[in-house]
Short mmCIF file of C-alpha atoms and ligand atoms in Angstrom, two decimals:
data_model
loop_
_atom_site.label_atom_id
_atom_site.label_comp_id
_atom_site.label_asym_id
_atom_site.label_seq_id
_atom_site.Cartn_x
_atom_site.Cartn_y
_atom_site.Cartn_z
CA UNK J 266 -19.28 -70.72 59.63
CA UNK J 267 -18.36 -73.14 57.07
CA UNK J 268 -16.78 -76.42 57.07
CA UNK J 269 -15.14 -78.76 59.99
CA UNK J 270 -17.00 -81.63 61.48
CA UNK J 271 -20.62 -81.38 62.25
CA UNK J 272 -21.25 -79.86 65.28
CA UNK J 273 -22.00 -82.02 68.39
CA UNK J 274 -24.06 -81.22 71.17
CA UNK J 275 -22.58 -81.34 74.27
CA UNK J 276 -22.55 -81.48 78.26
CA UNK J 277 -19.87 -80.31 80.02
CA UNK J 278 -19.56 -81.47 83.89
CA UNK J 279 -17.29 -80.74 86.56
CA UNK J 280 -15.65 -77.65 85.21
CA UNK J 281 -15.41 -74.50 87.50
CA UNK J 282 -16.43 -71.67 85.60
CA UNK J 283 -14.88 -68.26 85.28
CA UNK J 284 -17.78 -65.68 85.77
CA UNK J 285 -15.82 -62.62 85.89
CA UNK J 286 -14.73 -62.25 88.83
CA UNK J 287 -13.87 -65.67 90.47
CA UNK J 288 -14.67 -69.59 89.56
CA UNK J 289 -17.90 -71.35 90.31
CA UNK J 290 -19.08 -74.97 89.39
CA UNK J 291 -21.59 -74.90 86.94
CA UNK J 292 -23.07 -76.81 84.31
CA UNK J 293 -23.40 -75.43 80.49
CA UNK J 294 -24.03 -77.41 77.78
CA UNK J 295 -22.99 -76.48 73.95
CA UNK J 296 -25.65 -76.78 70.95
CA UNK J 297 -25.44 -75.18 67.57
CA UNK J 298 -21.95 -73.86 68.54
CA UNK J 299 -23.06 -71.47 71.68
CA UNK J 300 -22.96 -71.87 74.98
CA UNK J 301 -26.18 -72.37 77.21
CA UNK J 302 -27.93 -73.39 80.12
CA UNK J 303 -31.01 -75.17 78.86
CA UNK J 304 -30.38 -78.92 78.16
CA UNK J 305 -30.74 -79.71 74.48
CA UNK J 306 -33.68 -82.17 73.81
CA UNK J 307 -30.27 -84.71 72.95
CA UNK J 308 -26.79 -84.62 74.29
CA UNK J 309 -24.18 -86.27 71.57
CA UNK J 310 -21.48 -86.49 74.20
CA UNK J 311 -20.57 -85.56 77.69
CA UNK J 312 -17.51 -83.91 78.60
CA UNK J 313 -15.76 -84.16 81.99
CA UNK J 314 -13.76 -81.53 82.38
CA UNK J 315 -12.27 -83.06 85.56
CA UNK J 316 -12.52 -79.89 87.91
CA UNK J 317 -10.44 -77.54 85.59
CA UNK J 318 -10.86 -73.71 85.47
CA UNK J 319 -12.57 -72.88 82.38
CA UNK J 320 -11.72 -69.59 81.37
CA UNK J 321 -12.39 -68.01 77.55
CA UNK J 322 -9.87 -68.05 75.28
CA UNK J 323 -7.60 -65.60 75.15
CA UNK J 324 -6.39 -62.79 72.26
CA UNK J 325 -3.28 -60.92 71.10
CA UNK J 326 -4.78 -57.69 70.08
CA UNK J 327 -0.81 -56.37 68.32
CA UNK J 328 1.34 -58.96 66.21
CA UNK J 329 2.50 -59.04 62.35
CA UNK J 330 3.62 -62.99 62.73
CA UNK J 331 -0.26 -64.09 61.17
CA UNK J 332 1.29 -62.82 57.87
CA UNK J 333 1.73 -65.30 54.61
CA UNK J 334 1.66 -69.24 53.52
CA UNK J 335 5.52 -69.54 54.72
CA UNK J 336 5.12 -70.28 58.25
CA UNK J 337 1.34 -70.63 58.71
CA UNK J 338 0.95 -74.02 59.77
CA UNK J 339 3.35 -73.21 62.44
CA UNK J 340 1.58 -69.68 63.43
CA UNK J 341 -1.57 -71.33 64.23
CA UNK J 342 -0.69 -74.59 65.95
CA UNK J 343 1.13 -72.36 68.28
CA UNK J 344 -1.38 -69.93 68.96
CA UNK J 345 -4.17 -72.62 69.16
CA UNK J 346 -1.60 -74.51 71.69
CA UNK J 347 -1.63 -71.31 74.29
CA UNK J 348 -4.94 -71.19 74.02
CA UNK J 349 -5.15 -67.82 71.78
CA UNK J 350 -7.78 -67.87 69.44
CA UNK J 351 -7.79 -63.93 68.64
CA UNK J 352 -5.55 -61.82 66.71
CA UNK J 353 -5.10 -58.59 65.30
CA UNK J 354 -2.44 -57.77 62.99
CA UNK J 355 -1.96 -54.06 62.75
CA UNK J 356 0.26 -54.11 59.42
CA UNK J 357 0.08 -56.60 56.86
CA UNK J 358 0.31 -57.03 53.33
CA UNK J 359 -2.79 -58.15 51.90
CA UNK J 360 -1.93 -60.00 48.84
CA UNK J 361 -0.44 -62.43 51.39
CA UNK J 362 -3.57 -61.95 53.61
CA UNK J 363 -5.93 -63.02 51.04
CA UNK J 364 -3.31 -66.15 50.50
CA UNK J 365 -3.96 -67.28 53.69
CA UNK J 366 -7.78 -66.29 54.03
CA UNK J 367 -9.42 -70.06 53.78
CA UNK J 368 -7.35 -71.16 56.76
CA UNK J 369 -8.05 -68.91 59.57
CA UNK J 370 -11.47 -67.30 60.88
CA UNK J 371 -12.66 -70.84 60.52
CA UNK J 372 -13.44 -73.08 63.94
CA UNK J 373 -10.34 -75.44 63.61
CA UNK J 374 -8.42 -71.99 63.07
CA UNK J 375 -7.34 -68.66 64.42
CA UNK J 376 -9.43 -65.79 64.12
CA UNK J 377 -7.21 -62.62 62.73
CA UNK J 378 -8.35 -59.28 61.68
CA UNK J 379 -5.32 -57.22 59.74
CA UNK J 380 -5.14 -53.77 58.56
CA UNK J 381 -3.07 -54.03 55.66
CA UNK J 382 -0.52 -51.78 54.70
CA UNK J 383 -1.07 -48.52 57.59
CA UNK J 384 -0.60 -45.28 56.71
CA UNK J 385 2.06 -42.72 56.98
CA UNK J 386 3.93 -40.02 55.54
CA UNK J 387 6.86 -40.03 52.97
CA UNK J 388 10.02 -41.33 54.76
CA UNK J 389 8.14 -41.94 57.69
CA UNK J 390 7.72 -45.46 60.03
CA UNK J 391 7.94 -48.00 58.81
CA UNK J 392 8.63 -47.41 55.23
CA UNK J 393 12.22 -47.56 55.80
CA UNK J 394 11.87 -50.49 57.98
CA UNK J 395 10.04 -52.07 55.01
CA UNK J 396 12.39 -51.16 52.09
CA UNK J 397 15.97 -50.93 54.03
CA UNK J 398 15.56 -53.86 57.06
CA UNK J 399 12.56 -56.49 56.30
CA UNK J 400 12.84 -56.76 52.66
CA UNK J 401 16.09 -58.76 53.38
CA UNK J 402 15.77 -59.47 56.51
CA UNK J 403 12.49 -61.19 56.43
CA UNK J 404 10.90 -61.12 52.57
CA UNK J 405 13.87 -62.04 50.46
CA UNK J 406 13.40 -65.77 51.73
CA UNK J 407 9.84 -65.77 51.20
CA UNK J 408 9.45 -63.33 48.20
CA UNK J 409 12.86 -63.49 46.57
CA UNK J 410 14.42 -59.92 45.73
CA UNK J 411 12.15 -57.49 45.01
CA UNK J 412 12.54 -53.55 42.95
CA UNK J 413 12.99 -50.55 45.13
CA UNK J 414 9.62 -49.12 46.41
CA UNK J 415 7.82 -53.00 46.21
CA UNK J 416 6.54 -52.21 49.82
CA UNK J 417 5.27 -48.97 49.08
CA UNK J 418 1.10 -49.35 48.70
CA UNK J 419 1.82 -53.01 50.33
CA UNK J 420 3.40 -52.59 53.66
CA UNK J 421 2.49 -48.85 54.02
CA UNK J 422 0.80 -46.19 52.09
CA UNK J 423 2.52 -42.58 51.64
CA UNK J 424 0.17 -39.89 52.43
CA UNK J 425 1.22 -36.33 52.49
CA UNK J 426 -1.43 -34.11 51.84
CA UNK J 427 -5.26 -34.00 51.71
CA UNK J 428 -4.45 -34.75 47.48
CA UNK J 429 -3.56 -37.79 48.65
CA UNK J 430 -5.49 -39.19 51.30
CA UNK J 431 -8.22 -38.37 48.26
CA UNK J 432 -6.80 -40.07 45.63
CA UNK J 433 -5.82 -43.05 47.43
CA UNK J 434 -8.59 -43.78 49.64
CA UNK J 435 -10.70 -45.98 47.03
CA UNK J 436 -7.71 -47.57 46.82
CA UNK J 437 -7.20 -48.36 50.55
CA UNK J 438 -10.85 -49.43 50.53
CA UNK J 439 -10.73 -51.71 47.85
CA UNK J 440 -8.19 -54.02 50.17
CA UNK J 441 -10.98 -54.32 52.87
CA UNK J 442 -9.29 -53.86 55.81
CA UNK J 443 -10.82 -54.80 58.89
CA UNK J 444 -9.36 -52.01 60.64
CA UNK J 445 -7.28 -49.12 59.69
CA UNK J 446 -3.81 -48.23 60.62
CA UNK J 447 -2.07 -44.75 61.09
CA UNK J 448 1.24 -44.22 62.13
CA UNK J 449 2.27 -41.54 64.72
CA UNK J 450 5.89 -40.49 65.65
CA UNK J 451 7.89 -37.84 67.73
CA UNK J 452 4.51 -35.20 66.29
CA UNK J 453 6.02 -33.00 68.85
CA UNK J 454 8.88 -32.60 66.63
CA UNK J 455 7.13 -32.88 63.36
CA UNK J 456 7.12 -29.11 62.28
CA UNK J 457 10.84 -28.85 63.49
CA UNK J 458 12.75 -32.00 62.06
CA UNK J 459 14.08 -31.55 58.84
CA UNK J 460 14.47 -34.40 56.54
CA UNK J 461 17.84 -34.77 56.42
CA UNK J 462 19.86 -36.17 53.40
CA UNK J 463 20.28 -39.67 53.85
CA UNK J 464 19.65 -39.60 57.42
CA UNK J 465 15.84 -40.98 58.24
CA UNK J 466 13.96 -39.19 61.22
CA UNK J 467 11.60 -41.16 63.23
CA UNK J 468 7.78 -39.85 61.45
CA UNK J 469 4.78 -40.61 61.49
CA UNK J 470 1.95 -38.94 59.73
CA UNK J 471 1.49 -34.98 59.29
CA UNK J 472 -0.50 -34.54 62.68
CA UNK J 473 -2.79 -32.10 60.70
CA UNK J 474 -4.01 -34.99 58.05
CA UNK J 475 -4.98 -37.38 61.77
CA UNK J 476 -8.19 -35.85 62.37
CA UNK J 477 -9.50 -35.82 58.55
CA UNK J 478 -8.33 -39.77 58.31
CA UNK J 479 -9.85 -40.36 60.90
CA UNK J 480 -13.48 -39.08 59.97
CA UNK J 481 -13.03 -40.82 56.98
CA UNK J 482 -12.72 -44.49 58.53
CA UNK J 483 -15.27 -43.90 60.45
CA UNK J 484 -17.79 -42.96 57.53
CA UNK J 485 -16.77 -46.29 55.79
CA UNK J 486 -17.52 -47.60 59.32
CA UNK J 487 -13.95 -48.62 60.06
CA UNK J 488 -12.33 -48.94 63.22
CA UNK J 489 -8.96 -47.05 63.40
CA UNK J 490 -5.96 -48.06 65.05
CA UNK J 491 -2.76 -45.90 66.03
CA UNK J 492 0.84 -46.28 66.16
CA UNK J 493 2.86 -44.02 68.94
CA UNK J 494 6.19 -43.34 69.83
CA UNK J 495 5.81 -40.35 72.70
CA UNK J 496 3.13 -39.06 74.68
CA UNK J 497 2.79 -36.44 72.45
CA UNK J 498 1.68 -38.35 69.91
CA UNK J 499 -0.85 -40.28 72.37
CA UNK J 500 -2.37 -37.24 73.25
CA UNK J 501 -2.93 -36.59 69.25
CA UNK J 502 -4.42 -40.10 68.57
CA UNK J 503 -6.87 -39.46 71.57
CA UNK J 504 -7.85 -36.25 70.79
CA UNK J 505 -8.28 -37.35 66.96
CA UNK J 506 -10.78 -39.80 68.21
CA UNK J 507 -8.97 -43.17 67.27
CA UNK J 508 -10.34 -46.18 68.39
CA UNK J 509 -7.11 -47.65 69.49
CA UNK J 510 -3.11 -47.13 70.51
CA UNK J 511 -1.12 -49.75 69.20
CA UNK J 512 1.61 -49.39 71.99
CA UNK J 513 2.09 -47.42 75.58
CA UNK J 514 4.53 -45.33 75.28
CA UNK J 515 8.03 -46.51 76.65
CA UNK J 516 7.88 -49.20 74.46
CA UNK J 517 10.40 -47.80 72.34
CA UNK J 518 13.38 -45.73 73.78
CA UNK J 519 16.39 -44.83 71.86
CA UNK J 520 18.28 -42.55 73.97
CA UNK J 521 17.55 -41.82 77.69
CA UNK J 522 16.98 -38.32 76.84
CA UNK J 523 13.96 -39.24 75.33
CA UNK J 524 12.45 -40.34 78.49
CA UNK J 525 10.84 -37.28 79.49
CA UNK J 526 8.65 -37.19 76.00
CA UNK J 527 7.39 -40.90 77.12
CA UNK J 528 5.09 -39.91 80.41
CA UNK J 529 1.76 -39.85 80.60
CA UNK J 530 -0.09 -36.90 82.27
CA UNK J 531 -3.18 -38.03 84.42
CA UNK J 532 -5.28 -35.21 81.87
CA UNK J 533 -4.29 -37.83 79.48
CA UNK J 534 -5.06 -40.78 81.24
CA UNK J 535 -8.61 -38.96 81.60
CA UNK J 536 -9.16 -38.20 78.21
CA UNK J 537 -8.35 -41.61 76.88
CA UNK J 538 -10.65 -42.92 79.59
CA UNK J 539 -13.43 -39.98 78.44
CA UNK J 540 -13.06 -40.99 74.74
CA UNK J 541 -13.20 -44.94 75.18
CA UNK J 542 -10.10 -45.96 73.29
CA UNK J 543 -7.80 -49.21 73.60
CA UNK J 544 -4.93 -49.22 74.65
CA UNK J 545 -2.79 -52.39 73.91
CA UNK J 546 0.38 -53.01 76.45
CA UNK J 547 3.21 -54.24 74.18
CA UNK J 548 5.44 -53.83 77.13
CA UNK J 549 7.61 -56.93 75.86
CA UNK J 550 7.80 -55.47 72.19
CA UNK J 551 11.21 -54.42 73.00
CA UNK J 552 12.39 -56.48 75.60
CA UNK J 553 16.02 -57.68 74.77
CA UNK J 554 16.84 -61.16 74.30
CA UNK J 555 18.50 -63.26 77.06
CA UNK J 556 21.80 -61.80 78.11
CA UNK J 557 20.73 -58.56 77.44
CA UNK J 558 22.66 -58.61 74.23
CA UNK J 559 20.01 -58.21 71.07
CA UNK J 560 21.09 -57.41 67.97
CA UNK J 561 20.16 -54.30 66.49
CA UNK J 562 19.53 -52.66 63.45
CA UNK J 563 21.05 -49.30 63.02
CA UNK J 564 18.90 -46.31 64.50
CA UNK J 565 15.90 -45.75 63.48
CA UNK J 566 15.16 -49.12 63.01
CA UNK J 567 14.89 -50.87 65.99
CA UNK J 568 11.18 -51.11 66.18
CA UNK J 569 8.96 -53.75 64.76
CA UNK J 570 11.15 -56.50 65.40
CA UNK J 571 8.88 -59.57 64.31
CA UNK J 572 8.78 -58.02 61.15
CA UNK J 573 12.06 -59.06 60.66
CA UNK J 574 11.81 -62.72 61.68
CA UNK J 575 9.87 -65.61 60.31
CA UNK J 576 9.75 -69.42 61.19
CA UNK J 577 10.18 -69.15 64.58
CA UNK J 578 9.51 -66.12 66.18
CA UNK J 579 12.59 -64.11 67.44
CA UNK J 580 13.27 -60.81 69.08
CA UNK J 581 15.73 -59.28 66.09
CA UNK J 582 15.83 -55.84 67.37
CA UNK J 583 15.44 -54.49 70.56
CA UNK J 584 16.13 -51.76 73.33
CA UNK J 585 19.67 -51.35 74.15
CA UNK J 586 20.06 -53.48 77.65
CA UNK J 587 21.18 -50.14 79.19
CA UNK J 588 17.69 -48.72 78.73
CA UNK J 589 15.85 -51.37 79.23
CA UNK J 590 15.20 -50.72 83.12
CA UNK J 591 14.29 -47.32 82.20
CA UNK J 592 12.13 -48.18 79.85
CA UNK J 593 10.04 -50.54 82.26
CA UNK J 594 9.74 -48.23 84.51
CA UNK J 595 8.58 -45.66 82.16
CA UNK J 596 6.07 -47.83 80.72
CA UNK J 597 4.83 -49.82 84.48
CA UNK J 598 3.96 -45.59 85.27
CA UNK J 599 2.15 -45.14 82.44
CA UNK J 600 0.02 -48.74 82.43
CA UNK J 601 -0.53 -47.84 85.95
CA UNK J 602 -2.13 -44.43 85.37
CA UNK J 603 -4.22 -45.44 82.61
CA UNK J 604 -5.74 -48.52 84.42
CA UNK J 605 -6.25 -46.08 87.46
CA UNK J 606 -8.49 -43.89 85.29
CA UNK J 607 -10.36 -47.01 83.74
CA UNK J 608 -8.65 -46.77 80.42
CA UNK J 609 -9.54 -49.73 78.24
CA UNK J 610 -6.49 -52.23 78.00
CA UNK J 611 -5.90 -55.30 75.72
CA UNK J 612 -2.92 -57.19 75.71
CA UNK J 613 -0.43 -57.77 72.53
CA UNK J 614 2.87 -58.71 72.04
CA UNK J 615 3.73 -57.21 68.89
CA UNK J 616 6.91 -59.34 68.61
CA UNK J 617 6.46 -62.17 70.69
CA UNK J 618 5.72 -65.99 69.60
CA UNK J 619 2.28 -65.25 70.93
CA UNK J 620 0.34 -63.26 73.73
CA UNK J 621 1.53 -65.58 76.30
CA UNK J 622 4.66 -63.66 76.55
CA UNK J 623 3.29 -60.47 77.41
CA UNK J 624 0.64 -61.65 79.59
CA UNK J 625 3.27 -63.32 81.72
CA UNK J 626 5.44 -60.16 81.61
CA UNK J 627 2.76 -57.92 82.95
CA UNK J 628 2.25 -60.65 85.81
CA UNK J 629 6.16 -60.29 86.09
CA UNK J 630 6.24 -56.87 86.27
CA UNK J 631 3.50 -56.61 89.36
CA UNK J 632 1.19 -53.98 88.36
CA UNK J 633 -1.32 -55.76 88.01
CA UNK J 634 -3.46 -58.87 90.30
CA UNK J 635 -3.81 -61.89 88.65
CA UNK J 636 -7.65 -61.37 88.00
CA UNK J 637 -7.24 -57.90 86.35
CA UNK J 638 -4.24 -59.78 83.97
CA UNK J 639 -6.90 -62.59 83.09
CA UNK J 640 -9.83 -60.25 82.55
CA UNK J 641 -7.64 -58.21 80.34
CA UNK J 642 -6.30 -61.25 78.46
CA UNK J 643 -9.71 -63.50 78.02
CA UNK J 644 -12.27 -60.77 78.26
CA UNK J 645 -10.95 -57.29 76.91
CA UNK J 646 -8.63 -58.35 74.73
CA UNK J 647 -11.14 -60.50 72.38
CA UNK J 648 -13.46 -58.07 72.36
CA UNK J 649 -11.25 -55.72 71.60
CA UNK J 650 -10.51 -57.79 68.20
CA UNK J 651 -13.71 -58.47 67.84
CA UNK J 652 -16.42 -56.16 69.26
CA UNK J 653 -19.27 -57.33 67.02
CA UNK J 654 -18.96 -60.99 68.53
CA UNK J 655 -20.44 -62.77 71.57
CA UNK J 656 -16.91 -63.40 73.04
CA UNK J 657 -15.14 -63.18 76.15
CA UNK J 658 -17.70 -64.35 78.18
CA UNK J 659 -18.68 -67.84 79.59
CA UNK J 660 -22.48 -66.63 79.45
CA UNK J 661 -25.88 -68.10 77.45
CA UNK J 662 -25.98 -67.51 74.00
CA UNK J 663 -21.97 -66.67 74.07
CA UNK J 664 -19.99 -68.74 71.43
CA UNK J 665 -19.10 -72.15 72.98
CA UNK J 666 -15.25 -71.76 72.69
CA UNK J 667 -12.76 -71.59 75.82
CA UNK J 668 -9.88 -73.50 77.51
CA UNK J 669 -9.84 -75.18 80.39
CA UNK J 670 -6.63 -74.90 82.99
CA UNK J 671 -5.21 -77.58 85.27
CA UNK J 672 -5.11 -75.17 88.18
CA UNK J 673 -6.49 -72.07 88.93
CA UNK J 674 -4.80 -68.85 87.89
CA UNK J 675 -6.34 -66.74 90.39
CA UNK J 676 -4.15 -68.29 92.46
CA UNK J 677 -1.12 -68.80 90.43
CA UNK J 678 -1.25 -66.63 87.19
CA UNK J 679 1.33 -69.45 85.32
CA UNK J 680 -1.46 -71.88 85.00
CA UNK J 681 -3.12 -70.00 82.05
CA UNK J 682 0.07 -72.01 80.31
CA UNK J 683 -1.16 -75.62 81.72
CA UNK J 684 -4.25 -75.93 79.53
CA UNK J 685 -5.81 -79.54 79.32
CA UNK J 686 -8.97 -78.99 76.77
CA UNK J 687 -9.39 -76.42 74.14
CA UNK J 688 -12.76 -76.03 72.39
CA UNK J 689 -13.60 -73.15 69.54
CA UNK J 690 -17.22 -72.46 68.12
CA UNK J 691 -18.51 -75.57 69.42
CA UNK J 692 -15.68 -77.90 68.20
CA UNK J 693 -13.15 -79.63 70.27
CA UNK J 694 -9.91 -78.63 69.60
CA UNK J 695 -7.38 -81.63 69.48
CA UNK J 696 -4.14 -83.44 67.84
CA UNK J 697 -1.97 -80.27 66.88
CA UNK J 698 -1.80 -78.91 69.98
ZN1 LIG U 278 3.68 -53.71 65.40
#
């Protein structure tokens, strides 16, 4: 890793040490940047970490708000200040990604993985969201106005046939995403809906291109990453063999009718747990501001809402208030099943300032102990971002990053917000906080 200060070695002493399951005292030291248990030959400087819970950072494995120059600054003191180091942006543009490349994946930074523009079909989410909502609503102060179609191969790629998905993959490569995006929605209804003149259905992807994009990231090697809507389309993403659902469905409900297509079936709790994907939470991707009275973009677009906001982070669009209850519960039954079957969870936002939000919602919402809601956030959830890395663990030969809390969130899940020392890769994290 290049740059920063040199790295020191050092001894850290009373700190009580998350192992996984509850805190211990123990002693680790940190030399070239890792974590261990054998004394380096020298010690540069001790550490007291004054009997705080050390736990490893934490991640925020869905959010768009890592995106261009305009607001970094901001982005990252704020992520490094809740003590979330990793993030995975599942639709980005990468001219602005490579913008921004020299300032995060570096110690004093964020890490981020993004998948650039994600695919889907003509019409379908979120090109309209792109061209009709974000291009004024969150580009025009950062870009100026743009020509009709100036998302199109930048926020999302149109694929509609096998032609295409063969002519454009070089293309798609050539961005190297870290991960790849596909967009599923309402595939139930995807042989039946008509497009409509002027009136955009909620689409994803032709259902019958998933499987064949699929094998295709996977030859690169690429990870693969999809966006749903019902469970209908979960069950397609699963059976498809992606890696990883963006969202559990109920994050997004437009009319209560819909509710029915939202549930989760315990065969398809099993079969995500059987084929080893992710699952990321979102559950406050939706949730309506205070007072219950969000804005909203006109139907379909009330999805994505951080796409619309930059600066600080605010909830543009959102469920109508009357659903939101319905929603919850929809989604607390489906988060429930899946973690009975031993699905593989990680915790994003999608919309919120950071992961802090949604890990405090899913203590909120009580389906969850405090230890499975810390395990997801500072174990699953970076290695879910990053599953080549030695992260997520407080173990030898681990990298030497993690927070330490003022109190112990086993006991009382808000102290993940009280953190009093933040180190990354070996470095101590300090001043911008
Ligand atoms: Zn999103």
């Amino acid at each position: 890793m290049a740059g920063g200060p040199p790295l020191k070695r050092y001894e850290f002493i009373n700190g009580q040490w998350f192992d996984g399951q509850q805190f211990r005292p123990d002693r680790f030291y940190a030399s070239g940047g890792l974590l261990t248990r054998n004394k380096p030959a020298t010690i540069d400087e001790v550490v007291d970490l004054a009997g705080g819970f050390v736990v490893p950072p934490f991640g925020e494995a869905h959010n768009h708000n890592v995106e261009g120059l305009w607001n970094l600054d901001e982005t990252v003191s704020r992520y490094l200040r809740d003590g979330v180091f990793y993030v995975k942006n599942p639709n980005s543009i990468r001219e602005f990604t490579s913008q921004i490349a020299g300032r995060i994946n570096q110690p004093w930074s964020i890490d981020v993985v993004f998948a650039n523009a994600g695919l889907t079909s003509s019409g379908g989410h979120p090109a309209p969201l792109y061209e009709h909502v974000l291009r004024e609503s969150r580009y025009k102060a950062v870009i100026g106005e743009v020509p009709a179609e100036w998302f199109k191969n930048r926020g999302y790629v149109v694929i509609d046939d096998e032609a295409d998905l063969q002519r454009q993959w070089t293309e798609i490569m050539a961005g190297k995403p870290d991960f790849l995006k596909v967009y599923l929605a309402h595939s139930e209804g995807a042989r039946r809906v008509p497009q409509t003149d002027g009136v955009a259905v909620r689409k994803g992807l032709d259902p019958g291109l998933i499987s064949a994009i699929v094998a295709r990231a996977h030859r690169e090697p690429l990870r693969i990453t999809a966006h749903v809507e019902t469970a209908a389309d979960f069950r397609l993403a699963v059976s498809a063999g992606v890696d990883e659902i963006a969202h559990v469905p109920g994050w997004l409900l437009g009319t209560s009718e819909e509710a029915s297509q939202l549930l989760l079936t315990d065969e398809d709790a099993r079969q995500a747990s059987r084929a080893g994907v992710t699952v990321v939470t979102t559950t406050v991707a939706m949730r309506p501001q205070a007072g219950g009275h969000g804005h909203h973009a006109p139907e379909p677009y009330r999805h994505e809402p951080a796409h619309a906001s930059h600066g600080a982070p605010s909830q543009s669009f959102s469920i109508e208030g009357s659903f939101w209850s319905q929603a919850q519960e929809i989604q607390s039954k489906n988060l429930r099943l899946l973690n009975q079957h031993g699905v593989k969870l990680a915790i994003g936002s999608d919309h919120a300032a950071t992961s802090l939000a949604e890990a405090l919602h899913l203590h909120e919402i009580g389906i969850f102990d405090n230890l499975t809601i810390l395990k997801l956030w500072c174990e699953q959830t970076p290695q879910a971002i990053f599953p080549d890395r030695r992260i997520g663990r407080l173990q030898e030969g681990y990298e030497s990053s993690f927070l330490v809390l003022k109190e112990n969130p086993l006991e009382k899940f808000e102290a993940v917000a009280d953190i009093t020392f933040r180190m990354k890769q070996g470095h101590v994290l300090q001043g911008k906080q």
